[in-house]
mmCIF file of C-alpha atoms in Angstrom:
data_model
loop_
_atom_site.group_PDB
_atom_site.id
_atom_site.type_symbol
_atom_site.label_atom_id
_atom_site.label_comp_id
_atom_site.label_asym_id
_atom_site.label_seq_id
_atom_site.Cartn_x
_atom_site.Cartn_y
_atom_site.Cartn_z
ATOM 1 C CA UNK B 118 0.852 10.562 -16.859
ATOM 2 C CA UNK B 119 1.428 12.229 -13.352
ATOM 3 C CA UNK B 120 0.008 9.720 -11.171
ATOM 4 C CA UNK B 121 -0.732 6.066 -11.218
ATOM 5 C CA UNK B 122 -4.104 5.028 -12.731
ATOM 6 C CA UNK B 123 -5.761 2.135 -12.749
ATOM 7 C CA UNK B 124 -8.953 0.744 -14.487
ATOM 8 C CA UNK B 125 -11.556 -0.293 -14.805
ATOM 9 C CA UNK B 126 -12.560 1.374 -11.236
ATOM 10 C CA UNK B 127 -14.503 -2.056 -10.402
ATOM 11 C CA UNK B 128 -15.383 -5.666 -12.090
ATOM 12 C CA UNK B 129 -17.846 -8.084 -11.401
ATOM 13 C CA UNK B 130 -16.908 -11.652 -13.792
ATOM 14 C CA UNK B 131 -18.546 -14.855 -13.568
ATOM 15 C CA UNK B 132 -16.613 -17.669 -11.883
ATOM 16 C CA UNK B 133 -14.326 -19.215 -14.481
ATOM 17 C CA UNK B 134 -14.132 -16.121 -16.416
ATOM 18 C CA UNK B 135 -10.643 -14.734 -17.268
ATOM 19 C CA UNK B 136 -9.857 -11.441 -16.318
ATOM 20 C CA UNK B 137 -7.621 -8.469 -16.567
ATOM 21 C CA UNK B 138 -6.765 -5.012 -15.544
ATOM 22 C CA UNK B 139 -4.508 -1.861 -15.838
ATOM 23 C CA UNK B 140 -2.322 -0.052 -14.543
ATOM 24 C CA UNK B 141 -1.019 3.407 -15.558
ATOM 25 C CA UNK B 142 2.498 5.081 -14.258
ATOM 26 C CA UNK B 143 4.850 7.780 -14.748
ATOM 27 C CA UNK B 144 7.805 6.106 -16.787
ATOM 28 C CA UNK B 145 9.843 9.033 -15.828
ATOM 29 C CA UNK B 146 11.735 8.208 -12.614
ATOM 30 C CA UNK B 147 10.318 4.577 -12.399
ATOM 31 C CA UNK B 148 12.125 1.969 -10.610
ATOM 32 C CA UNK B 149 9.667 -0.523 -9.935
ATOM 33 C CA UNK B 150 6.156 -2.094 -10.231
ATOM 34 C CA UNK B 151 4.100 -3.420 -6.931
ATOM 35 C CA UNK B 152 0.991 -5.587 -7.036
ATOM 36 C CA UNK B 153 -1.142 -5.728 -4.037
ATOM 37 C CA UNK B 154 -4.194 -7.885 -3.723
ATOM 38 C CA UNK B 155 -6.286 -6.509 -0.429
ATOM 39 C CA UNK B 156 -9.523 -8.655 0.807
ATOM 40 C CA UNK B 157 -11.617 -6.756 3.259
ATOM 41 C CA UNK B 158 -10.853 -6.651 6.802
ATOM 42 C CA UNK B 159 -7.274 -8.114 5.906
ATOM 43 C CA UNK B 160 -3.606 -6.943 5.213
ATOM 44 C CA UNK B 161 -2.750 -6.007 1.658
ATOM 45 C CA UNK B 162 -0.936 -8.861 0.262
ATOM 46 C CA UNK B 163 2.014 -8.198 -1.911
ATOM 47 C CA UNK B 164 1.530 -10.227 -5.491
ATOM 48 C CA UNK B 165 4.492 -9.432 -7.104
ATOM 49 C CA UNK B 166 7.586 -6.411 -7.761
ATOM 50 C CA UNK B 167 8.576 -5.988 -10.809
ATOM 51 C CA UNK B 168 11.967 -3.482 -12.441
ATOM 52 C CA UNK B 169 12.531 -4.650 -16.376
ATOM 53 C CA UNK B 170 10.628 -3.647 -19.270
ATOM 54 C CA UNK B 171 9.010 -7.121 -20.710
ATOM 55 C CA UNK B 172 9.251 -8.654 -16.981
ATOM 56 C CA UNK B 173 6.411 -11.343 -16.922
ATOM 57 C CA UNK B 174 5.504 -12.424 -13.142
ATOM 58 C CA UNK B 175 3.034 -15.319 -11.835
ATOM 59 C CA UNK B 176 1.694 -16.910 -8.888
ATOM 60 C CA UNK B 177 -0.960 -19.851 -9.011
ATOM 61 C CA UNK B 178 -3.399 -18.056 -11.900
ATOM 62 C CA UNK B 179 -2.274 -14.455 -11.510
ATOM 63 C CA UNK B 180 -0.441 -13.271 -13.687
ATOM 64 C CA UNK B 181 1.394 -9.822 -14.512
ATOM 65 C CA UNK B 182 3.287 -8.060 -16.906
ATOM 66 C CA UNK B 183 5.626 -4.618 -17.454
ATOM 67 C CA UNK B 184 6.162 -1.910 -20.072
ATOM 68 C CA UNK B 185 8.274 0.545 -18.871
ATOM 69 C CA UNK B 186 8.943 2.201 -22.098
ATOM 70 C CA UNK B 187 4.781 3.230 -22.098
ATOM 71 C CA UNK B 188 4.482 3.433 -18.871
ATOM 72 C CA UNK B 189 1.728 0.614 -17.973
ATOM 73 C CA UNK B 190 1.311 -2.868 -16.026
ATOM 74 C CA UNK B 191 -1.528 -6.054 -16.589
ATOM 75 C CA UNK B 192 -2.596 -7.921 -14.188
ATOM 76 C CA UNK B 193 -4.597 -10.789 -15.522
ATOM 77 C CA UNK B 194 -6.418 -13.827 -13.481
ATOM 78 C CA UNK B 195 -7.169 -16.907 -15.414
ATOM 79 C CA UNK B 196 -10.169 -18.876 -14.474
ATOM 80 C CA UNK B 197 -11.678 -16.292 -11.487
ATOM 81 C CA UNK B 198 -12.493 -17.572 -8.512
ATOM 82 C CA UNK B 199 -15.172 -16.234 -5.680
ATOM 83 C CA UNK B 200 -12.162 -15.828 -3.445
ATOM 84 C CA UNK B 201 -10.485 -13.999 -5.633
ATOM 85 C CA UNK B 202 -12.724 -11.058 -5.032
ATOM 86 C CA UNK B 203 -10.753 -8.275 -3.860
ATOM 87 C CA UNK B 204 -9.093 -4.804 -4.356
ATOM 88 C CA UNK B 205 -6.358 -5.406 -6.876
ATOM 89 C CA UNK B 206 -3.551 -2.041 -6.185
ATOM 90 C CA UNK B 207 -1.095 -0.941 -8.027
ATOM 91 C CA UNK B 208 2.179 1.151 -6.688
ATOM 92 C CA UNK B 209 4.813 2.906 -8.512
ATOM 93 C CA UNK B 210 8.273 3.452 -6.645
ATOM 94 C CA UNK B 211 10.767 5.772 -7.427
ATOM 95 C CA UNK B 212 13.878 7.424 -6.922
ATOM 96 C CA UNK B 213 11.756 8.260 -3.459
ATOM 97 C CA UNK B 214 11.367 4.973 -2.268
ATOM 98 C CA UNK B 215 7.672 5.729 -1.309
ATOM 99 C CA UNK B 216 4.913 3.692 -3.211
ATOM 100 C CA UNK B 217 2.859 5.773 -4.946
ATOM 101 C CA UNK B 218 -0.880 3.790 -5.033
ATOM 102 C CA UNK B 219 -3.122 3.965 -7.893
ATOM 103 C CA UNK B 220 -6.964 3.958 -6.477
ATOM 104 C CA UNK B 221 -7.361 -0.267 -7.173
ATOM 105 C CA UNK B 222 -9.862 -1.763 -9.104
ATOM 106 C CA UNK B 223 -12.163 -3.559 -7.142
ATOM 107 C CA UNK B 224 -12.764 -7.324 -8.306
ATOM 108 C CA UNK B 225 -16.414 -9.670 -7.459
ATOM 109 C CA UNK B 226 -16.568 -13.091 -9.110
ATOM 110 C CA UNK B 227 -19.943 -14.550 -9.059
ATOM 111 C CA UNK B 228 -20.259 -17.845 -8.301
ATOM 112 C CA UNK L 162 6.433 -15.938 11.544
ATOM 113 C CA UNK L 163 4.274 -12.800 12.395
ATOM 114 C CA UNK L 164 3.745 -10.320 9.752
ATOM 115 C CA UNK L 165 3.320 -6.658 10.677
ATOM 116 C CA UNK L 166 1.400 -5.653 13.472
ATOM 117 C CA UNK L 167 -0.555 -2.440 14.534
ATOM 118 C CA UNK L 168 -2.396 -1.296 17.493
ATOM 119 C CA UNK L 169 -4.745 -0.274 17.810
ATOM 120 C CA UNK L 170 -6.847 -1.870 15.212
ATOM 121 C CA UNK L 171 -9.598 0.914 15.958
ATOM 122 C CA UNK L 172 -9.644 4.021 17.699
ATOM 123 C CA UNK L 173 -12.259 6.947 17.802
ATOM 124 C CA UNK L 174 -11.446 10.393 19.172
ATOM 125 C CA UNK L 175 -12.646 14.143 18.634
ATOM 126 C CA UNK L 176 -11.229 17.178 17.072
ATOM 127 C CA UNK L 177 -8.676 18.806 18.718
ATOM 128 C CA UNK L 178 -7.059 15.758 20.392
ATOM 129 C CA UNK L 179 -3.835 13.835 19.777
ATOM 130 C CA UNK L 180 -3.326 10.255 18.824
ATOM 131 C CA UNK L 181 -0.252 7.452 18.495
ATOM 132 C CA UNK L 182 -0.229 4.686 16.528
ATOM 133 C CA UNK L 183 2.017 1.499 16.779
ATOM 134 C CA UNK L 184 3.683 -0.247 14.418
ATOM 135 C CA UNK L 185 5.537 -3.767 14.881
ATOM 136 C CA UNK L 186 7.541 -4.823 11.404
ATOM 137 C CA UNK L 187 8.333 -8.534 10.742
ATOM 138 C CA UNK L 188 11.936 -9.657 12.370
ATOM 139 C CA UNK L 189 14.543 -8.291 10.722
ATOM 140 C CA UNK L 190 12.857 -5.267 8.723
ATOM 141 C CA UNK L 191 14.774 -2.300 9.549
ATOM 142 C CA UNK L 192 12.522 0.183 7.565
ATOM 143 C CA UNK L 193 8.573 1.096 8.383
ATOM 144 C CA UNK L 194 6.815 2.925 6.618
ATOM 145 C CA UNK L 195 2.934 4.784 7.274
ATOM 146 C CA UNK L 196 0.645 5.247 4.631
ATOM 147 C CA UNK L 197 -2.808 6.732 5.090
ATOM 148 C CA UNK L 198 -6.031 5.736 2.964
ATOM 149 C CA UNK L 199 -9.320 7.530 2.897
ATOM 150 C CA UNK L 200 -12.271 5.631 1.459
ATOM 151 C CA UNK L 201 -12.017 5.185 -2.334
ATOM 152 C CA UNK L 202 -8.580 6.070 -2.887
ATOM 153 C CA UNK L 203 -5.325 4.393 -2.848
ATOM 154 C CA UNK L 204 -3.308 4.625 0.469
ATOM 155 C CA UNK L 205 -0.450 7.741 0.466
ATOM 156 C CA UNK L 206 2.515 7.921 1.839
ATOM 157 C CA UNK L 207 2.756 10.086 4.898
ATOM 158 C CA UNK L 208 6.648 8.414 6.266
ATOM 159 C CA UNK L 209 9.634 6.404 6.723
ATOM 160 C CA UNK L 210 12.335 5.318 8.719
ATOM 161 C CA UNK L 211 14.908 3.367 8.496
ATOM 162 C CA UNK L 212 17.346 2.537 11.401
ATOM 163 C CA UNK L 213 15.638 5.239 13.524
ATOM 164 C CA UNK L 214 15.992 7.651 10.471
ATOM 165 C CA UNK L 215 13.400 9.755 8.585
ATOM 166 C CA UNK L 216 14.127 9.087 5.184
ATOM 167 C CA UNK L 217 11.235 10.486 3.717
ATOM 168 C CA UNK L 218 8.171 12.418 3.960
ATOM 169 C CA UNK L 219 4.939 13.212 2.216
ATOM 170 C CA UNK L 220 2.926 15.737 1.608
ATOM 171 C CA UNK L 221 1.472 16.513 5.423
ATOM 172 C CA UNK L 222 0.943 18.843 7.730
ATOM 173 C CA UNK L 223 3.731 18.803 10.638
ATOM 174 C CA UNK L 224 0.830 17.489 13.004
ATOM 175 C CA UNK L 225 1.862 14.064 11.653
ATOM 176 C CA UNK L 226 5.218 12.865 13.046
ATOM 177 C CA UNK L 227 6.721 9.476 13.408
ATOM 178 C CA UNK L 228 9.558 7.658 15.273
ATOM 179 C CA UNK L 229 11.250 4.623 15.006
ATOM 180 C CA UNK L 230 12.770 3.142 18.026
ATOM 181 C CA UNK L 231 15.895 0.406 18.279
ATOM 182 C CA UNK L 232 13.714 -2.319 18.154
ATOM 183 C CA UNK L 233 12.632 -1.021 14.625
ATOM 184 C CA UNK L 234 9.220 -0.470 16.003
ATOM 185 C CA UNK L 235 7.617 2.616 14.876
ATOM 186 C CA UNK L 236 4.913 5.486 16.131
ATOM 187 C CA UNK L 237 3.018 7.858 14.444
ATOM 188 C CA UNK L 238 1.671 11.060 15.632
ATOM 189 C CA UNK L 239 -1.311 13.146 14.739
ATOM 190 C CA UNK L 240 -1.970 16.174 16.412
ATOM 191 C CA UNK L 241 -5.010 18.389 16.756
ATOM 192 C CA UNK L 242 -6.910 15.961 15.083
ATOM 193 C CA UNK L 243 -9.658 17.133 12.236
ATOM 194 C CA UNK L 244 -12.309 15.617 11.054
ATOM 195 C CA UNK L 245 -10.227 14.859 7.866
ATOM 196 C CA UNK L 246 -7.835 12.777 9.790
ATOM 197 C CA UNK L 247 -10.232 9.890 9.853
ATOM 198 C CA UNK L 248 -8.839 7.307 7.885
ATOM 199 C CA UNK L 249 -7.333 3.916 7.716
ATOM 200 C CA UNK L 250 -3.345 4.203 8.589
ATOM 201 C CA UNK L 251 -1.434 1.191 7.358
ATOM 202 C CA UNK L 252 2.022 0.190 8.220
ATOM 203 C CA UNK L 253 4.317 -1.540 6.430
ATOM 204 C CA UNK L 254 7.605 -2.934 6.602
ATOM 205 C CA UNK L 255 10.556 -3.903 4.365
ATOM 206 C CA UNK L 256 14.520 -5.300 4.867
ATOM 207 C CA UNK L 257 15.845 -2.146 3.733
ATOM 208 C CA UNK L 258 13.065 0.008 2.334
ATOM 209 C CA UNK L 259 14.604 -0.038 -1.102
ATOM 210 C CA UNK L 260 12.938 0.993 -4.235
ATOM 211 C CA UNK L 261 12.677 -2.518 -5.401
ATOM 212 C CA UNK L 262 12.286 -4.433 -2.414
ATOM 213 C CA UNK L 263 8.015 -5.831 -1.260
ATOM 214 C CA UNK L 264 7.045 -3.789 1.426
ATOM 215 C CA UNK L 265 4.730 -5.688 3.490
ATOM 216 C CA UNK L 266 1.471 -4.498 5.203
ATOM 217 C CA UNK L 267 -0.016 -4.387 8.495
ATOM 218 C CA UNK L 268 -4.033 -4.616 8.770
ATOM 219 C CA UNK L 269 -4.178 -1.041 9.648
ATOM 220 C CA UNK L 270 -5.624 1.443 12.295
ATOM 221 C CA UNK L 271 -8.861 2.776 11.677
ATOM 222 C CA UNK L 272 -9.229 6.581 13.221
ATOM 223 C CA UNK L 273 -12.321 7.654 13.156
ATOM 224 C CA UNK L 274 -12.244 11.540 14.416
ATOM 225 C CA UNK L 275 -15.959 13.129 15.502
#
């Protein structure tokens, strides 16, 4: 994998629906994982950073976890919410320090 | 405390012209960095600085340049603007711009170029 992926592209869940998405990266030259949640019209809002292989992250009912080894990240949400509807992003850093984005998957809960 | 802040928060111009972009990073970040994002894609890395240094640069044209001044404030330039250039340019800032540390995001400029 050359770039970061993500999928699926878009969602839409029912509210109290559990949830979950991927992330792809090069494992080559990885030094860390970054989560960004971004609700129209708003900042993107950092969810979590993540280095280890087998590092498990959460916040409230987001949760995340890390495979270096393969090269791929879950982010899961337990019980949706309307307001979690958002762009969920995923960014590989490197060696570089840049972030490298993958292109989000876009999340709508229904109510 | 504030987070990051950019100004403009919109801004249309035509081809040809220049533009600059402000960045304010959260007290005590010393490193900004400026990402662009086009509709449907992930934002990419155009720069950053830290403590008034470049310390890295992505794959643009040299009509994009940035500064950082001793405030750890930060510009970015775009010259002779194209239509491609419109776009949403986010800022964001970190302690040290490390590999590992959060970077944290601005709202973002939206350049609109007719």
């Amino acid at each position: 994998i050359l770039n970061v992926e993500q999928s699926p592209q878009s969602l839409h869940v029912q509210e109290g629906d559990s949830t979950n998405f991927t992330c792809s990266f090069p494992s080559s030259n990885f030094y860390a994982l970054h989560w960004y949640r971004w609700e129209t019209a708003k900042s993107p809002e950092a969810l979590f950073v993540m280095t280890l292989n087998g590092d498990e992250k959460k916040k409230g009912r987001i949760s995340a976890t890390l495979n270096t080894k393969e090269g791929y990240s879950y982010l899961y949400i337990k019980g949706s919410q309307p307001e979690d509807s958002a762009t969920y992003l995923c960014a590989s850093s490197g060696s570089a320090r840049q972030l490298t984005f993958g292109s989000g998957t876009q999340l709508t809960v229904l109510p | 405390d504030a987070g990051v802040t950019q100004s403009p928060t919109h801004l249309i111009k035509t081809r040809g012209q220049q533009v600059t972009l402000r960045c304010s990073p959260i007290s005590g970040h010393k490193s900004v960095s400026w990402y662009q994002q086009v509709l449907g894609q992930g934002p990419q890395f155009i720069f950053q600085y830290y403590e008034k240094e470049e310390r890295g640069r992505g794959n643009f044209p040299d009509r994009f340049s940035a500064r950082q001044f001793p405030n750890y404030s930060s510009e970015l330039n775009v010259n002779a603007l194209l239509l491609g250039d419109s776009a949403l340019y986010l800022c964001a800032s970190s302690l040290g711009g490390g590999t590992q540390e959060t970077q944290y995001f601005g709202p973002g400029t939206r350049l609109l170029v007719l």
